[in-house]
XYZ file of C-alpha atoms in Angstrom:
637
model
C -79.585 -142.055 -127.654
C -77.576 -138.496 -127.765
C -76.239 -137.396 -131.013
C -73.942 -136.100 -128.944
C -72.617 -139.453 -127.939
C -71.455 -140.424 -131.430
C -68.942 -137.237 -131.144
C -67.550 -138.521 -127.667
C -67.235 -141.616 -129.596
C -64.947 -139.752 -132.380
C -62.941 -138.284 -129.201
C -62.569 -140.915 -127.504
C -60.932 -143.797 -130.029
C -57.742 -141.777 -131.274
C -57.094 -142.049 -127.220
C -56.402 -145.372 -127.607
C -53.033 -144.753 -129.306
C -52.027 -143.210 -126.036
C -52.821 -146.028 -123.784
C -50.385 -148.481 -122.499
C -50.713 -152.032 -124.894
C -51.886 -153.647 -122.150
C -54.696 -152.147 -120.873
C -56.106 -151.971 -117.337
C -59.835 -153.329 -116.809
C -60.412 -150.168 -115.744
C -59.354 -148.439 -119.525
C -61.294 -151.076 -121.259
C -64.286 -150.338 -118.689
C -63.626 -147.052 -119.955
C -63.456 -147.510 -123.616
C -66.286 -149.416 -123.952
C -68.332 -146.502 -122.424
C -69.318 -147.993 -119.603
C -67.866 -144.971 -116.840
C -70.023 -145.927 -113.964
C -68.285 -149.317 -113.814
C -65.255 -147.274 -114.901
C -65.100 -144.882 -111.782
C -65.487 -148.004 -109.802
C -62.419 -149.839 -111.234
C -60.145 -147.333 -111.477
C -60.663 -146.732 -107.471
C -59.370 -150.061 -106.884
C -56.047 -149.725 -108.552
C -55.560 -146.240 -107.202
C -55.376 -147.826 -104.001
C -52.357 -150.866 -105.604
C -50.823 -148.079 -107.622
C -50.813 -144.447 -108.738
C -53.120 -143.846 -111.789
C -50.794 -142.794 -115.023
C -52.156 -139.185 -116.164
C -53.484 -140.830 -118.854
C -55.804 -142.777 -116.276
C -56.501 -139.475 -114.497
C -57.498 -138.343 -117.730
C -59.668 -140.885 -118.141
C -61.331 -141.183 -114.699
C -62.261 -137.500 -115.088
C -63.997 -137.790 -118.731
C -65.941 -140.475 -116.495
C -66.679 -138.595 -113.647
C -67.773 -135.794 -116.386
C -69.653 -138.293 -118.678
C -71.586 -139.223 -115.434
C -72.310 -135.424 -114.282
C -70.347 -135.543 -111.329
C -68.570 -132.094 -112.149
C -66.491 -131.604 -108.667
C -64.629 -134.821 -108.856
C -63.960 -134.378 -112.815
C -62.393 -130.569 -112.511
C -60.822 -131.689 -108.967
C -58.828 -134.301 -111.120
C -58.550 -132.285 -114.540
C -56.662 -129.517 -112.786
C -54.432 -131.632 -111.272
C -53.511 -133.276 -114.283
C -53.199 -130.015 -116.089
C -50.365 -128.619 -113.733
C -48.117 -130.647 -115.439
C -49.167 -128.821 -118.980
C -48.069 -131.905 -121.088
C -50.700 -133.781 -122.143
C -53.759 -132.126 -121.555
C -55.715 -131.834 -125.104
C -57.726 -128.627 -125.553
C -60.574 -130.589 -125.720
C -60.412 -131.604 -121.778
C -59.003 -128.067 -121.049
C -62.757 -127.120 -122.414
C -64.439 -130.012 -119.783
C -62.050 -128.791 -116.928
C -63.470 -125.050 -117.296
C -66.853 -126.770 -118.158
C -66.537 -128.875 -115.121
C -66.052 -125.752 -113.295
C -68.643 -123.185 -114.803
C -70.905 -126.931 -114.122
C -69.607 -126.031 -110.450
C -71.131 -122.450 -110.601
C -67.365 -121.163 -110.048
C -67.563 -118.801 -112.876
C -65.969 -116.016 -111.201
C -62.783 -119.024 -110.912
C -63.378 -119.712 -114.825
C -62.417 -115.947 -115.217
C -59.358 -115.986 -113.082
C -58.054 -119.142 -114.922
C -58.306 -117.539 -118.426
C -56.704 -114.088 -117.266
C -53.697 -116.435 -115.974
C -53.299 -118.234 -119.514
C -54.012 -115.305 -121.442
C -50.989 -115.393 -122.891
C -51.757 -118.687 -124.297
C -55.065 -118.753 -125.031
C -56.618 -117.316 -128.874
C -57.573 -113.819 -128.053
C -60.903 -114.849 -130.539
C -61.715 -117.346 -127.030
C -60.942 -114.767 -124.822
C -63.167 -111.997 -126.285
C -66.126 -114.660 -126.795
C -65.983 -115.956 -123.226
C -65.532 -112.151 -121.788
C -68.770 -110.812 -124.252
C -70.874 -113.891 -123.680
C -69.941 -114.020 -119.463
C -71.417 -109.981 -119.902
C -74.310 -111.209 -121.996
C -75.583 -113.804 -119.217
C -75.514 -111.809 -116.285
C -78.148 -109.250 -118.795
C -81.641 -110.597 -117.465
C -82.877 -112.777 -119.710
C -86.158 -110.783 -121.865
C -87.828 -113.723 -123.334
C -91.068 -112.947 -122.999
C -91.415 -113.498 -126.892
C -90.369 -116.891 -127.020
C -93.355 -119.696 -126.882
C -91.107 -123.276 -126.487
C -93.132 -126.449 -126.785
C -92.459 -129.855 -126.228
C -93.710 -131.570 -129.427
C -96.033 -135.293 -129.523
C -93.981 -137.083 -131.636
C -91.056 -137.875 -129.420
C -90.024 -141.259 -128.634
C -88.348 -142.693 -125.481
C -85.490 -142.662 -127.384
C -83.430 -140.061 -129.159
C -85.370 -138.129 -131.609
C -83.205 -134.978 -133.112
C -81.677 -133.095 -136.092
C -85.049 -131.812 -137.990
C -84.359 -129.896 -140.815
C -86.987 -128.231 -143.391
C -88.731 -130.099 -146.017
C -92.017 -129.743 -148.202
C -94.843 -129.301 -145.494
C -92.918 -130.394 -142.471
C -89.471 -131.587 -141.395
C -87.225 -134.362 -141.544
C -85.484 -135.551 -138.058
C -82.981 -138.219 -136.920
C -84.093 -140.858 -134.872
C -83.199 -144.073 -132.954
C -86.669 -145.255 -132.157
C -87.463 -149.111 -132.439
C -87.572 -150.516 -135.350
C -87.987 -154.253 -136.088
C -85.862 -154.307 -139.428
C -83.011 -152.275 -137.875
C -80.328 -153.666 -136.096
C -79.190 -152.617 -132.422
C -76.022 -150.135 -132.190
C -74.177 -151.968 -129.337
C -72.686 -149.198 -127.570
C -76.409 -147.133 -126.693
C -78.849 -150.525 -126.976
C -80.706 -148.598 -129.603
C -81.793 -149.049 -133.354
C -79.421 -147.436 -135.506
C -79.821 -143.874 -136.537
C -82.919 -143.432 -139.026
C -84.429 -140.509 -140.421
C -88.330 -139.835 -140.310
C -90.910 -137.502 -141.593
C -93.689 -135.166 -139.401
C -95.697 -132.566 -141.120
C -96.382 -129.184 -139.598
C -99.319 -128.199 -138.295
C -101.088 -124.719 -138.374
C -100.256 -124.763 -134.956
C -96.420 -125.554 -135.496
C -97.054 -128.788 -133.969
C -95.685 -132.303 -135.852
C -98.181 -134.726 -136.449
C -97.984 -137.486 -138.709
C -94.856 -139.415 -138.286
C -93.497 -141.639 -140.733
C -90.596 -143.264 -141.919
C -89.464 -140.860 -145.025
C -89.003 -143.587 -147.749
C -87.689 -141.376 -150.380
C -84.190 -142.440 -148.959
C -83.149 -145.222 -149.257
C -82.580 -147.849 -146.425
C -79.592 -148.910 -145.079
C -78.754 -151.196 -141.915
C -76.770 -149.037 -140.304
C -76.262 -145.305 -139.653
C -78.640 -142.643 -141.320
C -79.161 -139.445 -140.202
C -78.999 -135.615 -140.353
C -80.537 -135.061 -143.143
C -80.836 -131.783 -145.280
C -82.584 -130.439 -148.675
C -81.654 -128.430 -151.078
C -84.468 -126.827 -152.956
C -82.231 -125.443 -155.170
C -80.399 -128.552 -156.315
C -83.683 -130.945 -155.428
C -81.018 -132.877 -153.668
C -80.689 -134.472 -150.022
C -77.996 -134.414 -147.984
C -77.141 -137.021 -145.241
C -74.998 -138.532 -143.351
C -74.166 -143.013 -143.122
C -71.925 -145.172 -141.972
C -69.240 -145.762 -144.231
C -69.869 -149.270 -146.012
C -69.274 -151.057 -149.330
C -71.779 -153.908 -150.532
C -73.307 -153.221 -147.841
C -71.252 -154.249 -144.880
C -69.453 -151.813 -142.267
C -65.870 -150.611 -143.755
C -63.372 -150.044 -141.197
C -59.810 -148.099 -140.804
C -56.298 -149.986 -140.074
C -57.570 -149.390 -135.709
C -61.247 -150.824 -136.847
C -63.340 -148.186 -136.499
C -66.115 -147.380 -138.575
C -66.880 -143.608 -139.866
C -69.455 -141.903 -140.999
C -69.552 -139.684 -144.572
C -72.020 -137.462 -146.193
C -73.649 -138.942 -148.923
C -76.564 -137.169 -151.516
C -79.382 -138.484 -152.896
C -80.612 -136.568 -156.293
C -84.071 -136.032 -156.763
C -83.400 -138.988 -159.642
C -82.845 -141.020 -157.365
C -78.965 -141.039 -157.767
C -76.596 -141.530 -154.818
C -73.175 -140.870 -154.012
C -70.915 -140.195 -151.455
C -69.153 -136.492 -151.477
C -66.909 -136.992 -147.895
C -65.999 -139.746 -146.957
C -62.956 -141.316 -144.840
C -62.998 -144.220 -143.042
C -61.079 -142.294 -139.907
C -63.046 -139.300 -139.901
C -66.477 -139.087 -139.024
C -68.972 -135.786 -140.792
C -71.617 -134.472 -139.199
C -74.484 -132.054 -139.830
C -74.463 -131.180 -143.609
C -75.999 -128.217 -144.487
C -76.080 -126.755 -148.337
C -76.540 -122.980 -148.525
C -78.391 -122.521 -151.835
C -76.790 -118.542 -152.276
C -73.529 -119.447 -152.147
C -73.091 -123.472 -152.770
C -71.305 -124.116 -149.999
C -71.597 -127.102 -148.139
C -71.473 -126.363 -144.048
C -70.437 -129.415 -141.941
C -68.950 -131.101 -138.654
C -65.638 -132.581 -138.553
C -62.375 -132.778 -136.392
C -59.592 -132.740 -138.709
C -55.987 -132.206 -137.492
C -56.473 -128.734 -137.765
C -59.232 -128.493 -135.298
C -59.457 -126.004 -132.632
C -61.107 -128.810 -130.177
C -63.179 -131.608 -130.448
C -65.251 -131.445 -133.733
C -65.079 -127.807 -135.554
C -67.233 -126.457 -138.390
C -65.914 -126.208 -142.139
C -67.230 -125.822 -144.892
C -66.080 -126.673 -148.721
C -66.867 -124.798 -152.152
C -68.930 -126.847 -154.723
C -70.516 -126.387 -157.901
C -73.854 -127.824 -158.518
C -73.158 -129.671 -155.462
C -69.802 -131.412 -156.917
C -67.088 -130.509 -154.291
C -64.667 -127.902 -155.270
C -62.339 -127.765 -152.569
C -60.529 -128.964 -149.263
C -62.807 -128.103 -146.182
C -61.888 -124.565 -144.708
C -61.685 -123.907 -140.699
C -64.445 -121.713 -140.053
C -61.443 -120.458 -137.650
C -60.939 -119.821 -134.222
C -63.877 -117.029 -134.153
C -66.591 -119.913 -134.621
C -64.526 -123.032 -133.275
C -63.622 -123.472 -130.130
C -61.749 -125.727 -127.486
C -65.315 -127.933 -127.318
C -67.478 -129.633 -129.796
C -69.316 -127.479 -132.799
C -72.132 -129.071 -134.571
C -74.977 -128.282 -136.126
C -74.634 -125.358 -138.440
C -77.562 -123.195 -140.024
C -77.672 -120.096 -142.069
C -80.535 -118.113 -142.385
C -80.718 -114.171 -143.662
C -76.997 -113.658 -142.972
C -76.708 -115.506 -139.822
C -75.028 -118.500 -138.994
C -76.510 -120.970 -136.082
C -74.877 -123.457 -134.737
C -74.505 -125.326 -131.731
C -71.225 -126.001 -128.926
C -70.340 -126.798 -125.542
C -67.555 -124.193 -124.795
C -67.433 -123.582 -121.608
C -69.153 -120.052 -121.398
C -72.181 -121.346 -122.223
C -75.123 -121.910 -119.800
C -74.411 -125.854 -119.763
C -73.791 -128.941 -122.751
C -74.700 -127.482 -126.132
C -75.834 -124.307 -126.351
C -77.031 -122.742 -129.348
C -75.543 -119.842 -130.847
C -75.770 -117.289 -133.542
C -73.205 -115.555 -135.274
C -73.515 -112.681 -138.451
C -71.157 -113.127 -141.344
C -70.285 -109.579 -142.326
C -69.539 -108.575 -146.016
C -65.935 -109.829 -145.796
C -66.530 -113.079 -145.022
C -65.974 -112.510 -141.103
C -67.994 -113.184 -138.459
C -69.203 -111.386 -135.203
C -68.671 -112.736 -131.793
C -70.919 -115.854 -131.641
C -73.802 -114.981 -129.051
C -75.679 -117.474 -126.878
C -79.444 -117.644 -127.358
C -80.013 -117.470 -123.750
C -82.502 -119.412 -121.665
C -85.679 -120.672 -123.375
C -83.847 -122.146 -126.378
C -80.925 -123.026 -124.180
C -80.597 -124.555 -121.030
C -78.366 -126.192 -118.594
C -78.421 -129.415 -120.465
C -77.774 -129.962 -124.220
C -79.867 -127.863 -126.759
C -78.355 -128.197 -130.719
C -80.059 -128.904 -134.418
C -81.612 -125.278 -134.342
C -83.234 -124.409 -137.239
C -85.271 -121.106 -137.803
C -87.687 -119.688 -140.916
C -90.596 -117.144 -141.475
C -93.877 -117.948 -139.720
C -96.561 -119.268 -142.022
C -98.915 -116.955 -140.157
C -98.175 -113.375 -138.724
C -95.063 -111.755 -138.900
C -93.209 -113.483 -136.732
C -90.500 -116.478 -136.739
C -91.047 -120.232 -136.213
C -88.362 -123.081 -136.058
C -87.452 -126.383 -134.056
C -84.158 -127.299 -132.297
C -83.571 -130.534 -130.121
C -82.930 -130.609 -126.497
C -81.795 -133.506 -123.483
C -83.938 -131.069 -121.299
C -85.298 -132.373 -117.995
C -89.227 -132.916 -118.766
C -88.624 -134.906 -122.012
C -89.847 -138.165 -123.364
C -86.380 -139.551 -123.830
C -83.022 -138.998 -124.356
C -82.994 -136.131 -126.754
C -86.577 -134.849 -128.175
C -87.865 -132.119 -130.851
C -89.338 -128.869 -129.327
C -90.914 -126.026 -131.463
C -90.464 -122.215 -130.595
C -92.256 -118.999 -131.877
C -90.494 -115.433 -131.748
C -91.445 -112.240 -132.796
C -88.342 -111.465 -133.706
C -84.874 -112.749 -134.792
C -83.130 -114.075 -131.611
C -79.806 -113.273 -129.835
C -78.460 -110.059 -129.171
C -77.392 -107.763 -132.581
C -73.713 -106.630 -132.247
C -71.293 -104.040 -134.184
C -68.450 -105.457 -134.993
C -65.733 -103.061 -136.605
C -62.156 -104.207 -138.252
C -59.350 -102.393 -139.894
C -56.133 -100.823 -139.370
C -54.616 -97.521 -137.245
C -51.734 -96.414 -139.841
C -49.888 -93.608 -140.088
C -51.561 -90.773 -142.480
C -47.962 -89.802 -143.842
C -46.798 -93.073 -145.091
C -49.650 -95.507 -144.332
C -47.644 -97.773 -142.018
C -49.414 -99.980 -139.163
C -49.031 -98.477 -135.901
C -48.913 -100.222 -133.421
C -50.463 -100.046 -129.549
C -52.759 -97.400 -130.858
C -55.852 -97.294 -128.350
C -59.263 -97.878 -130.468
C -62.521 -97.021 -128.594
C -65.784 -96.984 -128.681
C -68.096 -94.307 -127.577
C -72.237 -94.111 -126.995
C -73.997 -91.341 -127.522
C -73.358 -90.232 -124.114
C -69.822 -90.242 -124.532
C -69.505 -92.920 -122.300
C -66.410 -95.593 -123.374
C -68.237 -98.870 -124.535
C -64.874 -100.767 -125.413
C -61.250 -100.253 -125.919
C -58.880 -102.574 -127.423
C -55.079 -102.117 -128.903
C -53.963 -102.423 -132.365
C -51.716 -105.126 -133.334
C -48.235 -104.848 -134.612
C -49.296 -104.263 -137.924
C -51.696 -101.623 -136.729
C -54.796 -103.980 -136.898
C -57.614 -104.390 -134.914
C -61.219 -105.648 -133.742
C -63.824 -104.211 -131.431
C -67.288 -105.683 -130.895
C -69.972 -103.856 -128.919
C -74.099 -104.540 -128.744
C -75.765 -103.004 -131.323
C -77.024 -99.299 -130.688
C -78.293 -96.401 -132.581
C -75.057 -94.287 -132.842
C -71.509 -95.058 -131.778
C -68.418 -92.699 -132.151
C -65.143 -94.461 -133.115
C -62.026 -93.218 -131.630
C -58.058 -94.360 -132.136
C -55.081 -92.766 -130.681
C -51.451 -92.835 -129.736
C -48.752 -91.285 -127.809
C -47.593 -88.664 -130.222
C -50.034 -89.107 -133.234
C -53.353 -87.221 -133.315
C -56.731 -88.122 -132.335
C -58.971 -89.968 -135.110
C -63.059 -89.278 -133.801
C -66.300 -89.437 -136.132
C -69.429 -90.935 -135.158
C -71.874 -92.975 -137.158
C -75.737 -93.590 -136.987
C -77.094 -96.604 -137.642
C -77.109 -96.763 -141.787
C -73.530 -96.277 -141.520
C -72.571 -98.644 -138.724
C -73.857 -100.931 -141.115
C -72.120 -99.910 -144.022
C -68.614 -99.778 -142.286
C -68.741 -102.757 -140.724
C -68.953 -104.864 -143.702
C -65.853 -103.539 -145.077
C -62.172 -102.437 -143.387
C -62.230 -99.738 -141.491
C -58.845 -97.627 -141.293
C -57.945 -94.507 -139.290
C -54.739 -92.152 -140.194
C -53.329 -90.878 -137.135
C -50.736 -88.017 -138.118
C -48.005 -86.920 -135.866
C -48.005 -82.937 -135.317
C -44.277 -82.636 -136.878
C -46.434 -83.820 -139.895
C -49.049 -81.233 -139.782
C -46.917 -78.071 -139.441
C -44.282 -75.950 -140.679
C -41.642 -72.813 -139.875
C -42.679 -69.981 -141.788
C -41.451 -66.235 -140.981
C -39.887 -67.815 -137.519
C -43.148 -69.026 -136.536
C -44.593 -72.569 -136.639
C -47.864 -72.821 -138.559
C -49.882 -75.551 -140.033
C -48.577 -77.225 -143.161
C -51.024 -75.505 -146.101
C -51.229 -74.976 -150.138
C -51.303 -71.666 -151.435
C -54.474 -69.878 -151.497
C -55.878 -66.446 -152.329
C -58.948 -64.657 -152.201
C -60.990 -63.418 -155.152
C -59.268 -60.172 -155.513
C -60.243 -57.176 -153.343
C -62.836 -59.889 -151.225
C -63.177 -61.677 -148.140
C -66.116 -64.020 -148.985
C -64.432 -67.492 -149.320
C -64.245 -69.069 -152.978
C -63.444 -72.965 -153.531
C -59.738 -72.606 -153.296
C -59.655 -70.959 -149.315
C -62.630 -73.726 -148.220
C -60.490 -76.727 -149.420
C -57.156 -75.403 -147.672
C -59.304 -74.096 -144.010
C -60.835 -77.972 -144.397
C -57.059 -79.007 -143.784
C -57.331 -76.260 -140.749
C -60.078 -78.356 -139.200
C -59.149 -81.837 -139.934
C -55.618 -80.701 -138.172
C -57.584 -79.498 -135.026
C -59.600 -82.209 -134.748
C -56.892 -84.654 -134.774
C -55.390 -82.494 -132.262
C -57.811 -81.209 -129.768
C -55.366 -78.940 -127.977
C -54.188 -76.923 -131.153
C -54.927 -73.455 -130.483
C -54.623 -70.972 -133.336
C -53.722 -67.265 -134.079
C -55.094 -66.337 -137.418
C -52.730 -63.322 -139.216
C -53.751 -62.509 -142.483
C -51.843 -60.158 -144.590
C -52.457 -58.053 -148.316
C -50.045 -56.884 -150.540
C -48.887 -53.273 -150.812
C -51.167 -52.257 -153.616
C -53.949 -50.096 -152.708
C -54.147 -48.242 -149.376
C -52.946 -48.977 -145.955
C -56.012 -48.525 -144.752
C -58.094 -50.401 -147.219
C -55.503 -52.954 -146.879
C -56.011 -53.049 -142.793
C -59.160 -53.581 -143.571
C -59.617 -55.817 -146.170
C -57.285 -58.303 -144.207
C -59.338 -57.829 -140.907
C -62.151 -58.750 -143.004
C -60.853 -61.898 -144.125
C -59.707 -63.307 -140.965
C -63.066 -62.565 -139.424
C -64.569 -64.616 -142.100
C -61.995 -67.959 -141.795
C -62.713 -67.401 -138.092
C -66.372 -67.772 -138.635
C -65.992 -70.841 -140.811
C -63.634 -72.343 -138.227
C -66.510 -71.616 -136.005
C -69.269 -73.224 -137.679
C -67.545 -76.481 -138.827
C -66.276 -78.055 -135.431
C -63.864 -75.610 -133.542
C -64.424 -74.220 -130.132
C -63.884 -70.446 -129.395
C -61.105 -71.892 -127.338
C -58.801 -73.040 -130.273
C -59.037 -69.730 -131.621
C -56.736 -67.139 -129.717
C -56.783 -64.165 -132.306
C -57.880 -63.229 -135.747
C -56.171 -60.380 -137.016
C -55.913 -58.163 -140.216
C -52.272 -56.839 -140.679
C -52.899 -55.392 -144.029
C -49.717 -54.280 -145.833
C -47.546 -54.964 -142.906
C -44.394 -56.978 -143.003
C -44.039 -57.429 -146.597
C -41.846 -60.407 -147.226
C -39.593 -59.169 -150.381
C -39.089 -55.561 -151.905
C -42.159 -54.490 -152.953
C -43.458 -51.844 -150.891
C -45.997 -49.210 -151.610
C -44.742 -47.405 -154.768
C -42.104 -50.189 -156.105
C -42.520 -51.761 -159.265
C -43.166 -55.690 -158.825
C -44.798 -58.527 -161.118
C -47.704 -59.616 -160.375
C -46.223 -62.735 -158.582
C -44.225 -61.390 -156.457
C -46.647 -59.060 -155.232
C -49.065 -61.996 -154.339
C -46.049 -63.444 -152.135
C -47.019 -61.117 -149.530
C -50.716 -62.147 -149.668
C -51.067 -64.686 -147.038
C -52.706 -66.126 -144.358
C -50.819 -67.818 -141.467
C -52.290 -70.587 -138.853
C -50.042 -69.938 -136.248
C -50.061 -72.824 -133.653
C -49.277 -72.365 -130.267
């Protein structure tokens, strides 16, 4: 039996409030989960009368459920012309139908035409994960074994525990009763130690929780709070508990290492799936689809303490979720796994891995690739440190042709962490005057060739989000039509520093940045002055000429005359030469801290020329209104 099947069930049954009160044979052919005998059925009254779209629907999650792709997108995207009734859940199967089809290129065209009504978090996955696939796959490193201690049936879920793992499975059992809708033993969960050779050996029924006659499965330990987590059907003195439409859920329940049970989500219309407890932060990780979900089922998680829920369940959000099914998810050194069948993905569940920055966001979820994925359905990945070597060891489940049955366990070995390692960069383009959002600004980013690895526009509040494959330097750039240029480049200790906190960029506009002074326009400056009677630069003229490169650099073009003038004490000559002096030495500094010769036009000494007030060479003038005429202007032209 698939896992998978029990979320199809969960899909399917709210359906039913849809369908007419009196059903066709062919709908209850259908409901019961018989689609073979489905297809067949709802031929024959196609050929009496026209199908309702809610048939069409439901001939083409048949043809879909029973692989044949052509006939299930041929009959989705008919249905979806009309726009009306279409969940986002079948808009997933249509494109998956499609991508099934190997008519990815006509996946692509499709999303640029609904762009406008599509999350721009799908949109960026599918367009970074489409790029990832067509990289030839490097898996050399990856060692994927089929393990002995798969049934014929469906053997899945392991999760870490002691010496070995615990799994799901719906092998044969005498003392178990038979789930009508697969024909198999309900879901149990079962014990294998680990070998040295990262084999399972050793099955057994894992006794330490207790038995139940119906549903039991995906189970996870805490080590932290000695607890298990699992899920069960929902029942009460031990019979089935339905909802008002008669369908039975399943919860999460616990089981304290004293033995103590309880259930900690449970409702009898929604079904959980996939607990996982991470010990650093106490939250508990799940599968669910709430109102709120983005597809079919979507990952949430809720705050607890000690295990004791805290809160409502939180939308991972559209970044993680998706228009398909998410289960499965798995945290390990800052990296959440988890499994879904979006349609970018190489075919059925595909594992993926996603970083959680600093901020509690996440980077474009990235597909394994081929080895741990495939073109069937590959979820329950789990991943620690290898008890030998260096390397990585872990287990994940897989409906892989070559199996023993339905689903089975396989083991891997890597050498390193899998998935590709992205840089993923959010903040705001404001402007530097008054801090405002601008928006449209163009944000790019740069290799160390110079070469533009991605370019995206700010919002209308001036935010943004860029994502590029990891590298060992990256320049960030942001600009707009009349604002200056923002540029600095990072290696890689500070990529990983900025992206784990916002990132903003103050664009100025030029109006801004200068001034009219003596008819001319220069660049906006405090007051400085040299030490007196020197031209080597003190505190006071470094801090002001930083101002003269930060303006240059935001604005490339700038190009400068330097005119530096003395008072009328001492000499003329002196005077012509003391102010030469000095603008040779803020050219220099210009020089050697970013400018080009080319921004430069002049630097020139004017000594005791054009004195600003009255006091010329032999008039009597305080001391401050002699240093009025000590100046330097940035002239821009």
């Amino acid at each position: 039996m698939k896992f998978k099947f029990l979320i199809t069930i969960l899909i399917i049954i709210p359906l039913l409030g849809f369908a007419q009160d009196k059903k066709s044979k062919a709908d209850n052919l259908f409901y019961g989960y018989r689609y073979q005998q489905a297809i067949a059925e709802y031929k024959k009254e196609m050929e009496k009368k026209p199908l309702t779209n809610h048939q069409l629907l439901n001939l083409a999650d048949s043809y879909f459920s029973t692989g044949k792709y052509d006939n299930a997108s041929e009959l989705y995207l008919e249905v979806n012309k009309n726009d009306t009734i279409m969940s986002v859940n079948r808009f997933n199967k249509m494109l998956q139908s499609l991508s099934k089809n190997s008519e990815r290129d006509r996946v692509k065209t499709f999303l640029r035409s609904k762009a406008d009504k599509l999350s721009p978090e799908l949109l960026e996955n599918a367009e970074f994960n489409y790029s990832l696939l067509e990289i030839p796959a490097g898996n050399e490193d990856k060692t994927i074994r089929d393990l002995g201690v798969n049934s014929p049936q469906g053997d899945f879920s392991p999760a870490f525990y002691k010496n070995g793992i615990l799994f799901s499975s719906s092998r044969s059992r005498n003392s178990k009763n038979v789930y009508e809708p697969t024909g198999e033993s309900y879901l149990d969960i079962y014990f294998a130690r680990i070998s040295s050779t990262n084999t399972l050996v050793d099955v057994e029924t894992f006794k330490e929780i207790p038995a139940t006659e119906f549903h039991k499965s995906t189970p996870y330990y805490s080590t932290k709070l000695s607890t298990f987590f699992y899920i069960l059907s929902n029942t009460e003195d031990g019979e089935l508990r339905y909802d008002e439409n008669g369908k039975n859920a399943l919860a999460i329940g616990t089981l304290s290492e004293n033995g103590r049970f309880r259930f900690i989500l449970k409702d009898l219309s929604t079904s959980f799936y996939y607990p996982f407890f991470d010990d650093t932060t106490e939250r508990l990780y799940f599968a669910a689809n709430f109102d709120d979900s983005y597809g079919g089922t979507d990952l949430y998680y809720v705050y607890t303490n000690n295990g004791q829920i805290m809160s409502a369940p939180i939308n991972l959000g559209p970044r993680i979720n998706s228009p398909g099914n998410e289960i499965a998810p798995y945290i390990y050194e800052g990296s959440l796994y988890f499994s879904s069948d979006v349609f970018y993905g190489l075919g059925g569940m595909d594992v993926y891995k996603s970083n959680i920055l600093a901020n509690e966001t996440y980077t474009i979820p990235v597909n394994l690739g081929e080895g741990i994925n495939s073109v069937s359905d590959d979820f329950g990945f789990i991943i620690q440190k290898a008890k030998e070597g260096n390397g990585l060891s872990g287990f994940f489940a897989s409906n892989r042709k070559g199996g023993k049955g339905g689903d089975d366990l396989y083991g891997f070995m890597l050498d390193k962490s899998p998935g590709l390692k992205t840089f993923a960069l959010g903040g705001k383009v404001v402007n530097l005057r008054n801090k405002a959002g601008l928006e449209g600004a163009q944000v790019r980013l740069l290799s160390q060739n110079g070469d533009v690895l991605k370019e995206v526009v700010s919002n209308s509040d001036g935010s943004f989000r860029i994502e590029v494959p990891w590298m060992s330097q990256v320049t960030i750039q942001a600009m707009s039509d009349g604002y200056s240029i923002f540029s600095t480049t990072y290696s890689e200790e500070g990529m990983e520093e900025i992206q784990n906190s916002s990132y903003n960029m103050g664009l100025a506009k030029m109006e801004d940045l200068v001034t009219e002074r003596e008819e001319k326009t220069v660049i906006k400056l405090d007051k400085f002055y040299f030490d007196k009677g020197k031209s080597t630069l003190n505190a006071q003229v470094e801090g002001q000429l930083k101002k003269v490169i930060d303006a240059v650099e935001r604005f490339p073009q700038i190009r400068l005359r330097i005119l530096s003038y003395t008072d009328s004490r001492g000499s003329s000559s002196y005077n012509k030469r003391l102010s030469q002096d000095r603008a040779n030495t803020i050219k220099q500094y210009l020089l050697n801290n970013g400018l080009g010769s080319h921004n430069i036009l002049e630097a020139t000494g004017y000594g005791e020329e054009n004195i600003v007030n009255n006091c010329t060479n032999g008039a009597y003038c305080l001391d401050f209104l002699h240093k009025q005429n000590e100046r330097t202007l940035f002239v821009v032209e």
